[in-house]
Short mmCIF file of C-alpha atoms in Angstrom, two decimals:
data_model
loop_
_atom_site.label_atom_id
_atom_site.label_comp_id
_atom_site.label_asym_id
_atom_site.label_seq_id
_atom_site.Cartn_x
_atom_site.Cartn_y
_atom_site.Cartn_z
CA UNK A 1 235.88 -40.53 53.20
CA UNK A 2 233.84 -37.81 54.97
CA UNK A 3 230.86 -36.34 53.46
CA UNK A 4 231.57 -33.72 51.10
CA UNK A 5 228.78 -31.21 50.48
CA UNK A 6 228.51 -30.44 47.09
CA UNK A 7 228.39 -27.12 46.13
CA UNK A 8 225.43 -25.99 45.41
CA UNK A 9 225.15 -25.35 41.22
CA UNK A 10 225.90 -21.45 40.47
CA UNK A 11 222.72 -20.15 39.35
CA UNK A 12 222.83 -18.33 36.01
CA UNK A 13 222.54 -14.25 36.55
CA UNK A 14 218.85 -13.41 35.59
CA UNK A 15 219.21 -11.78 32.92
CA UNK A 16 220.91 -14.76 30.70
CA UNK A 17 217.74 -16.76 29.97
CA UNK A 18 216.34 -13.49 28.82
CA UNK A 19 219.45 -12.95 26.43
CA UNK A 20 219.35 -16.23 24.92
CA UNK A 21 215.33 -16.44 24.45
CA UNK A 22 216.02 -12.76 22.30
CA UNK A 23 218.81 -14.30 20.43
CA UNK A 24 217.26 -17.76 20.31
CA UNK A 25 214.17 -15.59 18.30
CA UNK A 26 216.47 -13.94 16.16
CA UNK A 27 217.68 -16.87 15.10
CA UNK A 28 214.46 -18.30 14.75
CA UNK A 29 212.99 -15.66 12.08
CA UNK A 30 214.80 -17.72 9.40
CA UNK A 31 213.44 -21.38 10.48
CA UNK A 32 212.55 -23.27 7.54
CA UNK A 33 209.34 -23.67 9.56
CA UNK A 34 206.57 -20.90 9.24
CA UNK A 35 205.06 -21.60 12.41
CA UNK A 36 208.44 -21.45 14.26
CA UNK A 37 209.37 -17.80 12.10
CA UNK A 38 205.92 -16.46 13.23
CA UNK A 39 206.56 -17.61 16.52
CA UNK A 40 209.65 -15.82 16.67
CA UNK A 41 208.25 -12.67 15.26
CA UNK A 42 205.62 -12.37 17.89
CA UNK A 43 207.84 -13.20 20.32
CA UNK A 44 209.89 -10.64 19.58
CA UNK A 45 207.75 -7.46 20.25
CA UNK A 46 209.26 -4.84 22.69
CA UNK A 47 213.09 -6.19 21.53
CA UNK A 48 214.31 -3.01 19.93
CA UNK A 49 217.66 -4.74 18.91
CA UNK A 50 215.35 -7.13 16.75
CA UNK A 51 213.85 -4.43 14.86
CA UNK A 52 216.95 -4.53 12.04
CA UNK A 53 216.15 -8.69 11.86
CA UNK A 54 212.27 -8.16 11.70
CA UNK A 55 212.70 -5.32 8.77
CA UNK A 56 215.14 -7.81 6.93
CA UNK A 57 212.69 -10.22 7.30
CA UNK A 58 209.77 -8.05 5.52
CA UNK A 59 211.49 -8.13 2.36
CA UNK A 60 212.06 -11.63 2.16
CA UNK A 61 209.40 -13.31 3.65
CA UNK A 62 207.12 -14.96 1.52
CA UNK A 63 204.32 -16.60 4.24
CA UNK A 64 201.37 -14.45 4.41
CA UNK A 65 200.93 -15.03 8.28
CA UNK A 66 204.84 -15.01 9.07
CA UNK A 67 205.12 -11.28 7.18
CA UNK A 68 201.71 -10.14 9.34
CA UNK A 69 203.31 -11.14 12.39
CA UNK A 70 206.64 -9.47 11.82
CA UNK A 71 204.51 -6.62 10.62
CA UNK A 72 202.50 -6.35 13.47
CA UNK A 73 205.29 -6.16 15.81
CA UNK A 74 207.21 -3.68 13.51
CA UNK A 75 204.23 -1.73 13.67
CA UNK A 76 204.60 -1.57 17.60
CA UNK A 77 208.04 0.88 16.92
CA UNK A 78 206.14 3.68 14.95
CA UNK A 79 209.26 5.81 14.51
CA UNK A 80 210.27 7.73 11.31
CA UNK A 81 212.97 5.17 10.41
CA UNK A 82 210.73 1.89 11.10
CA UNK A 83 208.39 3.72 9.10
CA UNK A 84 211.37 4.60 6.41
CA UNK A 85 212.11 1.34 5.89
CA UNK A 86 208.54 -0.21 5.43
CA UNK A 87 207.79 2.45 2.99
CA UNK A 88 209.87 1.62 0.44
CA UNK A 89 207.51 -1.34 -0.42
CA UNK A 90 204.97 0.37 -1.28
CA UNK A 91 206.86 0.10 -4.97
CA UNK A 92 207.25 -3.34 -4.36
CA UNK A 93 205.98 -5.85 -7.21
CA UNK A 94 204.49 -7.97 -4.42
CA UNK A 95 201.16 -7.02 -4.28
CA UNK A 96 200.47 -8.79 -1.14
CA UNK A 97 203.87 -7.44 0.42
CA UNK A 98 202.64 -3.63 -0.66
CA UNK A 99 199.22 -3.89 0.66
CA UNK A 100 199.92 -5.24 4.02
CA UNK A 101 202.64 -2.53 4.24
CA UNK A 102 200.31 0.03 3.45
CA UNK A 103 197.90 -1.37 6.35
CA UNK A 104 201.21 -1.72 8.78
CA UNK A 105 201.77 1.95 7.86
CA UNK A 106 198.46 3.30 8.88
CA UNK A 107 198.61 2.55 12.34
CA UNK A 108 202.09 4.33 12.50
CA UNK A 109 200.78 8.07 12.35
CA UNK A 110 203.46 9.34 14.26
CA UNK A 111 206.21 8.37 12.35
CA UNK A 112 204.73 8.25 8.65
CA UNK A 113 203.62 12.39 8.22
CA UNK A 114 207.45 13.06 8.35
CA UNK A 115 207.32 10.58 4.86
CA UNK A 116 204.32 11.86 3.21
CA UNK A 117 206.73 14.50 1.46
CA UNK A 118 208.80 11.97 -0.55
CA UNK A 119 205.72 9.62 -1.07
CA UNK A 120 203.48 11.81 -2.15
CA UNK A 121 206.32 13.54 -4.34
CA UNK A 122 207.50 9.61 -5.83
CA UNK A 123 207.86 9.54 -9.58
CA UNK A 124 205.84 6.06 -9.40
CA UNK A 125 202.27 6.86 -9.46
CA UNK A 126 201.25 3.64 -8.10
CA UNK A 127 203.31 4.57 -4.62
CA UNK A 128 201.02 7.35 -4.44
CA UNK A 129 198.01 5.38 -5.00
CA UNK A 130 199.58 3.13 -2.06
CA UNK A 131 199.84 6.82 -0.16
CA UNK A 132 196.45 7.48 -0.79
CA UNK A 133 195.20 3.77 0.42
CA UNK A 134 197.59 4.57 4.04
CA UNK A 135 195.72 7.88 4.38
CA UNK A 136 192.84 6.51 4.24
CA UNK A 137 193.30 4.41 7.28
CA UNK A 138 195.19 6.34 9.44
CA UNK A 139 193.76 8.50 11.88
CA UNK A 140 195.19 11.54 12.06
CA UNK A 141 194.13 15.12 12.48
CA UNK A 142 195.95 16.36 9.20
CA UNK A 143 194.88 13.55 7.16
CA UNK A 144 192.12 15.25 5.20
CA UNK A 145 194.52 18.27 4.55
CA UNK A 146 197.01 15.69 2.35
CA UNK A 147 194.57 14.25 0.94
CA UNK A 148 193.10 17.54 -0.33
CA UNK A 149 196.55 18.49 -1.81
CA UNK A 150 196.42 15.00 -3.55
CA UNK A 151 192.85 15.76 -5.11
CA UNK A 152 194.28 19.13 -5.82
CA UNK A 153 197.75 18.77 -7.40
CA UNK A 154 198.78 15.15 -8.16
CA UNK A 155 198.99 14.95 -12.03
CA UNK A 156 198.08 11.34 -12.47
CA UNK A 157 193.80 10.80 -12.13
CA UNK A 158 194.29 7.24 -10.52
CA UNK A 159 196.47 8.70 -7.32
CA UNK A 160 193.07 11.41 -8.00
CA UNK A 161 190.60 9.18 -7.82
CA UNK A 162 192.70 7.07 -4.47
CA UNK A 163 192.60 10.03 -2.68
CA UNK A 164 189.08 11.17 -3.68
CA UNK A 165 187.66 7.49 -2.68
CA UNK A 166 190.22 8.39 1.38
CA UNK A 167 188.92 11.34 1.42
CA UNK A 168 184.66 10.91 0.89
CA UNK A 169 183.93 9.78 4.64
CA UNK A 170 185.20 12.86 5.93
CA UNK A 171 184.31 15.34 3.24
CA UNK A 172 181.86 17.68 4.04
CA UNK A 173 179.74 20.29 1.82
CA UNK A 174 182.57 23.06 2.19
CA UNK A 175 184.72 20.77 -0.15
CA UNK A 176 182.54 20.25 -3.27
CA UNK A 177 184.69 22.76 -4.79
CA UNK A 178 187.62 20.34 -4.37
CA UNK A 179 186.20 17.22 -5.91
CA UNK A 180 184.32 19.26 -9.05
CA UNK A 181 188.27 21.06 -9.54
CA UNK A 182 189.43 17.53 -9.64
CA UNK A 183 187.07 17.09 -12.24
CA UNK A 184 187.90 19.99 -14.31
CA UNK A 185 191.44 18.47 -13.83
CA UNK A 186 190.57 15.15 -15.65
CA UNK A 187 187.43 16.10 -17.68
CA UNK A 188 187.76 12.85 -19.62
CA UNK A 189 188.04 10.59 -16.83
CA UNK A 190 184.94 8.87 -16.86
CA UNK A 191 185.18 6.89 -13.77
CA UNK A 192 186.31 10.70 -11.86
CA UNK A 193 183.29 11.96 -13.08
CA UNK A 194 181.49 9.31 -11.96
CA UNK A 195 182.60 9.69 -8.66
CA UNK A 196 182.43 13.06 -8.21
CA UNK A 197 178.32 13.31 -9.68
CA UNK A 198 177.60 10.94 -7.13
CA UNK A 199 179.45 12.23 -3.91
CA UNK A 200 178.26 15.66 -4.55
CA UNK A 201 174.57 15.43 -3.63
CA UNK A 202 175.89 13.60 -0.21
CA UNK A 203 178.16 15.79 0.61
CA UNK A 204 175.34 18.79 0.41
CA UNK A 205 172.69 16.38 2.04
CA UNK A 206 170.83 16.10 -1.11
CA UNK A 207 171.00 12.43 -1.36
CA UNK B 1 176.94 -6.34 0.37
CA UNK B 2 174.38 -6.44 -2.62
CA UNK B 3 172.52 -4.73 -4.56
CA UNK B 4 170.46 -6.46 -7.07
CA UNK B 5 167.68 -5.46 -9.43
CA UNK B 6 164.84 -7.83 -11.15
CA UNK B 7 166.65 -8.54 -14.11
CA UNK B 8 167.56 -11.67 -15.02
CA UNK B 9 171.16 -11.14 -16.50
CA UNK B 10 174.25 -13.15 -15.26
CA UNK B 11 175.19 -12.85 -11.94
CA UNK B 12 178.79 -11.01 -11.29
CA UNK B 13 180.69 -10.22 -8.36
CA UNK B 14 182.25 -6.93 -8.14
CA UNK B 15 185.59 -6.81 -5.98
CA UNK B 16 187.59 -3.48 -4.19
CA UNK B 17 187.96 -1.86 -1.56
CA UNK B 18 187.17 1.49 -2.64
CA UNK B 19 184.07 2.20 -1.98
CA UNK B 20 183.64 4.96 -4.90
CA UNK B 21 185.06 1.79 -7.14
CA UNK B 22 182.98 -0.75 -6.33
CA UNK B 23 179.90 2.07 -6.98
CA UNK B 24 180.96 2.54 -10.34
CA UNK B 25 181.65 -0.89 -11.54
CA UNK B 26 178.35 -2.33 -9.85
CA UNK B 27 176.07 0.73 -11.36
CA UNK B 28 177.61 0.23 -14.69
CA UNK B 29 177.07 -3.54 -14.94
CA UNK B 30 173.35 -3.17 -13.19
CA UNK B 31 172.64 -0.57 -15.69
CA UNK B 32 173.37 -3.01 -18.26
CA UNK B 33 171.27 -5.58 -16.91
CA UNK B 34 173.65 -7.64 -14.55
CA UNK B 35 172.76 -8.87 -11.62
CA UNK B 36 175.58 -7.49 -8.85
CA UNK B 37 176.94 -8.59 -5.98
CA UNK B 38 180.05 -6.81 -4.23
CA UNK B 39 182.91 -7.51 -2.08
CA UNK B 40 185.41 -4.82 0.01
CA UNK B 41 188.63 -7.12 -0.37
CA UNK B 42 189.50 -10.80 -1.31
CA UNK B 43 188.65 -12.70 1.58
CA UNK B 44 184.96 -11.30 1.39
CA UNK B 45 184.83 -12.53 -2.01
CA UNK B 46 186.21 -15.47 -1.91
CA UNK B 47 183.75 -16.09 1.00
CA UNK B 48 180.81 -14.67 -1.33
CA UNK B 49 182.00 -17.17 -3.94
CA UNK B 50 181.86 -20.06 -1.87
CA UNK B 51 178.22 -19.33 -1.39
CA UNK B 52 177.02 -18.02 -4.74
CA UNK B 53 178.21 -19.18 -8.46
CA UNK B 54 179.02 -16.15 -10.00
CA UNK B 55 178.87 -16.02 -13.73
CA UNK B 56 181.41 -13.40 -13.83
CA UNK B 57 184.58 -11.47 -10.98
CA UNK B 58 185.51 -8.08 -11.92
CA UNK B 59 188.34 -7.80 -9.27
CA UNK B 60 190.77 -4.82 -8.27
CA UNK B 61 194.59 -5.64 -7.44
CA UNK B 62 195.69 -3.39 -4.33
CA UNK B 63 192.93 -4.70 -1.43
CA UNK B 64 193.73 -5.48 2.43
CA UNK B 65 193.30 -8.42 3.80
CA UNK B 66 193.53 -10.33 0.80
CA UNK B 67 194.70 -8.73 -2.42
CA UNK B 68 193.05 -9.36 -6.03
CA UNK B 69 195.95 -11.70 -6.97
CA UNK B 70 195.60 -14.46 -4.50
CA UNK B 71 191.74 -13.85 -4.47
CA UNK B 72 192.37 -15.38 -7.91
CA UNK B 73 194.48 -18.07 -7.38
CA UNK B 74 192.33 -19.46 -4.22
CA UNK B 75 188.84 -18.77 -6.66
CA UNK B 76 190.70 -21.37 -9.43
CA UNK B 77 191.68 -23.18 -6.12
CA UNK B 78 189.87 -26.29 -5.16
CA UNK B 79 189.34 -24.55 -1.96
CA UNK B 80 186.13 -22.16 -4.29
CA UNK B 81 186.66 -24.21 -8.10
CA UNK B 82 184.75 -21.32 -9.90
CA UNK B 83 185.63 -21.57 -14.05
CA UNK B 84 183.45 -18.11 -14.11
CA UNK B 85 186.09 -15.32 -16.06
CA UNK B 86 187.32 -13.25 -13.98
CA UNK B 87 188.48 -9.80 -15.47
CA UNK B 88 190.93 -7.70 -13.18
CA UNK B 89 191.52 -4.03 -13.15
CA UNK B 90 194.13 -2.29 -11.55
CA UNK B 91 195.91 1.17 -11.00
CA UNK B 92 198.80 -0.88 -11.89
CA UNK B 93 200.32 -0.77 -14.99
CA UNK B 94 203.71 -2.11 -14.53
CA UNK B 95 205.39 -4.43 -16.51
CA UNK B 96 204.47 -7.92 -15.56
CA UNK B 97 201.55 -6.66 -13.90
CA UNK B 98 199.46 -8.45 -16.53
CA UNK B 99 201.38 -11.89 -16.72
CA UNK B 100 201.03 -12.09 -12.76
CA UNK B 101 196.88 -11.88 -13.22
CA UNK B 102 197.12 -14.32 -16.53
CA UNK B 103 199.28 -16.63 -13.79
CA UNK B 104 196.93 -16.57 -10.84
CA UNK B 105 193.56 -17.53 -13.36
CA UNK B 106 192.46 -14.33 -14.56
CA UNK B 107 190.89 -13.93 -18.00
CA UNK B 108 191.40 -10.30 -18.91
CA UNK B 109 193.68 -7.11 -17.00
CA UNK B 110 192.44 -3.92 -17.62
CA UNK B 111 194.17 -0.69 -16.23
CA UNK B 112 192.24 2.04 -14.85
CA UNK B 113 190.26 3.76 -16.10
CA UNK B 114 187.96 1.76 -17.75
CA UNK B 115 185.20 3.50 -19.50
CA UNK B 116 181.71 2.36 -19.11
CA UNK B 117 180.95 1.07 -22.04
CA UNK B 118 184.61 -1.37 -22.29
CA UNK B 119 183.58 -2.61 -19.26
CA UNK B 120 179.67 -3.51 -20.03
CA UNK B 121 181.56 -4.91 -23.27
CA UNK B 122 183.84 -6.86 -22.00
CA UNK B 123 181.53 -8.13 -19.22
CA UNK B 124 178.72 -9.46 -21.51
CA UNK B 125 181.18 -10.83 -23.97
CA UNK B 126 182.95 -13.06 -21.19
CA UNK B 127 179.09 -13.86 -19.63
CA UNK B 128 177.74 -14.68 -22.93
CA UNK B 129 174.94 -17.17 -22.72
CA UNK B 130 175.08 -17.05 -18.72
CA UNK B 131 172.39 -16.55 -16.27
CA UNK B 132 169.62 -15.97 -18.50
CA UNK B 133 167.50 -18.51 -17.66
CA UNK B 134 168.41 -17.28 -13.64
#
């Protein structure tokens, strides 16, 4: 029998190993194994189709490190509909799930102005206390301007006194009259007061 | 962070990120004679309580980082193994809110505001007898 050369093994197109390592990951963000989930949620960053998976995953994950991970990489997409979907935890009973959504929303400040409408309008006070705790780590140019209105109009002194406590390292002297009408607002807040007396004397250079 | 004065009260760690918070609780409680430490989020306190036995953590809910509930829980962890009260106060008062402090080791949840004087009340009730002889 002659030699037969064997054929030489079809090599897989390129792409495919790509394909299966993104579905492989997506897969992998619902190991029983932490380590493995966060794995897969870093490893996912830049995979647009994952973004549905990773946002399913917020809600249920219940590792610290594993949500912080899908989190960060969520946080990588900062459009209006990302931001739309990690918003509506700021209600959540989780308090650990709220606050790192708050912190994953800050760094989004493209995407989360187009919310501040409905969040700063929610019927759940405590959302715009979470609202208040965004603004005040997000840089953006119109942040001091929302959280003005929110000294200025919200009815409930704690969402008050969140956006007073934002807004102090970038007040200035020209807005005493903001923080002493937030007082006049809620003259028998004590803790307001409080706050007010002693940013005012800073804020003229008195201090 | 601290800011202590020469009395010789108990010793109580005051945890939140809000600055203007933090101000108010600490000035409050030094007014009244307490000795204050103070912490921006969990993790800071938990690393403040590793170091120092507190008598007394007056701790917020909402924080980055760490929040107030599982500074709690790892405080009554053995990882810190503090029996000092710890009294939380929160913006939230949802229902449940309260059970989920009483589950992680807290003494006492208080919703905000707190006036001065409920808080110096509460505080040297649940410190009675500590850090006098500090």
């Amino acid at each position: 029998m002659g030699l037969v050369r064997k054929q030489a093994p079809q090599q897989p197109e390129e792409v495919l190993p790509e394909k299966r390592s993104t579905e492989a990951l997506r897969e992998q963000l619902a190991d029983p194994d932490p380590d493995c989930r966060r794995e897969a949620a870093l490893g996912l960053e830049g995979v647009a189709e994952a973004v549905p998976d990773l946002l399913a995953r917020v809600a249920v994950e219940t590792e610290t490190n594993v949500r912080d991970a899908v989190l960060t990489t969520l946080s990588g997409y900062d459009t209006e509909q990302v931001a739309g979907s990690l918003a509506v935890h700021l209600a959540s009973d989780d308090a650990a799930l709220r606050t790192a959504v708050a912190e994953a929303l800050a760094t989004m400040p493209q995407s989360v102005p187009a919310l501040l409408p409905d969040l700063l309008a929610a019927p759940d006070h405590d959302v715009r206390v979470m609202t208040a705790m965004v603004l005040a780590d997000m840089t953006h140019p119109d942040t001091a301007v929302w959280l003005i209105r929110m000294i200025s109009e919200d009815p409930h002194p704690n969402v008050v006194t969140a956006a007073i406590d934002a807004f102090l390292p970038v007040a200035g002297p020209e807005h005493a009259s903001v923080l002493e009408g937030a007082v006049q607002r809620f003259p028998d807040d004590p803790f307001l007061r409080f706050t007010v007396q002693a940013a005012l004397p800073r804020l003229s250079g008195t201090a | 962070m601290t800011s202590e004065t020469e009395t010789t009260g108990a010793r109580v760690l005051v945890v939140d990120d809000a600055a203007t918070v933090r101000l108010y609780h600490s000035s409050l409680l030094l007014e009244a004679g307490f000795r204050v430490d103070e912490a921006a989020n969990g993790l800071e306190a938990v690393e403040a309580a590793m170091a120092t036995p507190f008598d007394l953590f007056v701790v917020d809910v909402n924080m980055p980082k760490m929040n107030g509930y599982t500074c709690v829980e790892t405080l009554r962890s053995e990882t810190v193994g503090t029996e000092a009260p710890v009294l939380m106060i929160s913006t939230e008062d949802r229902p449940g809110d309260a059970d989920r402090a009483y589950a992680a080791g807290a003494n006492l949840y208080l919703v905000k505001p707190v006036s001065g004087d409920r808080l110096v009340r509460i505080a040297t009730m649940l410190t009675a007898g500590k850090g006098m002889s500090a």
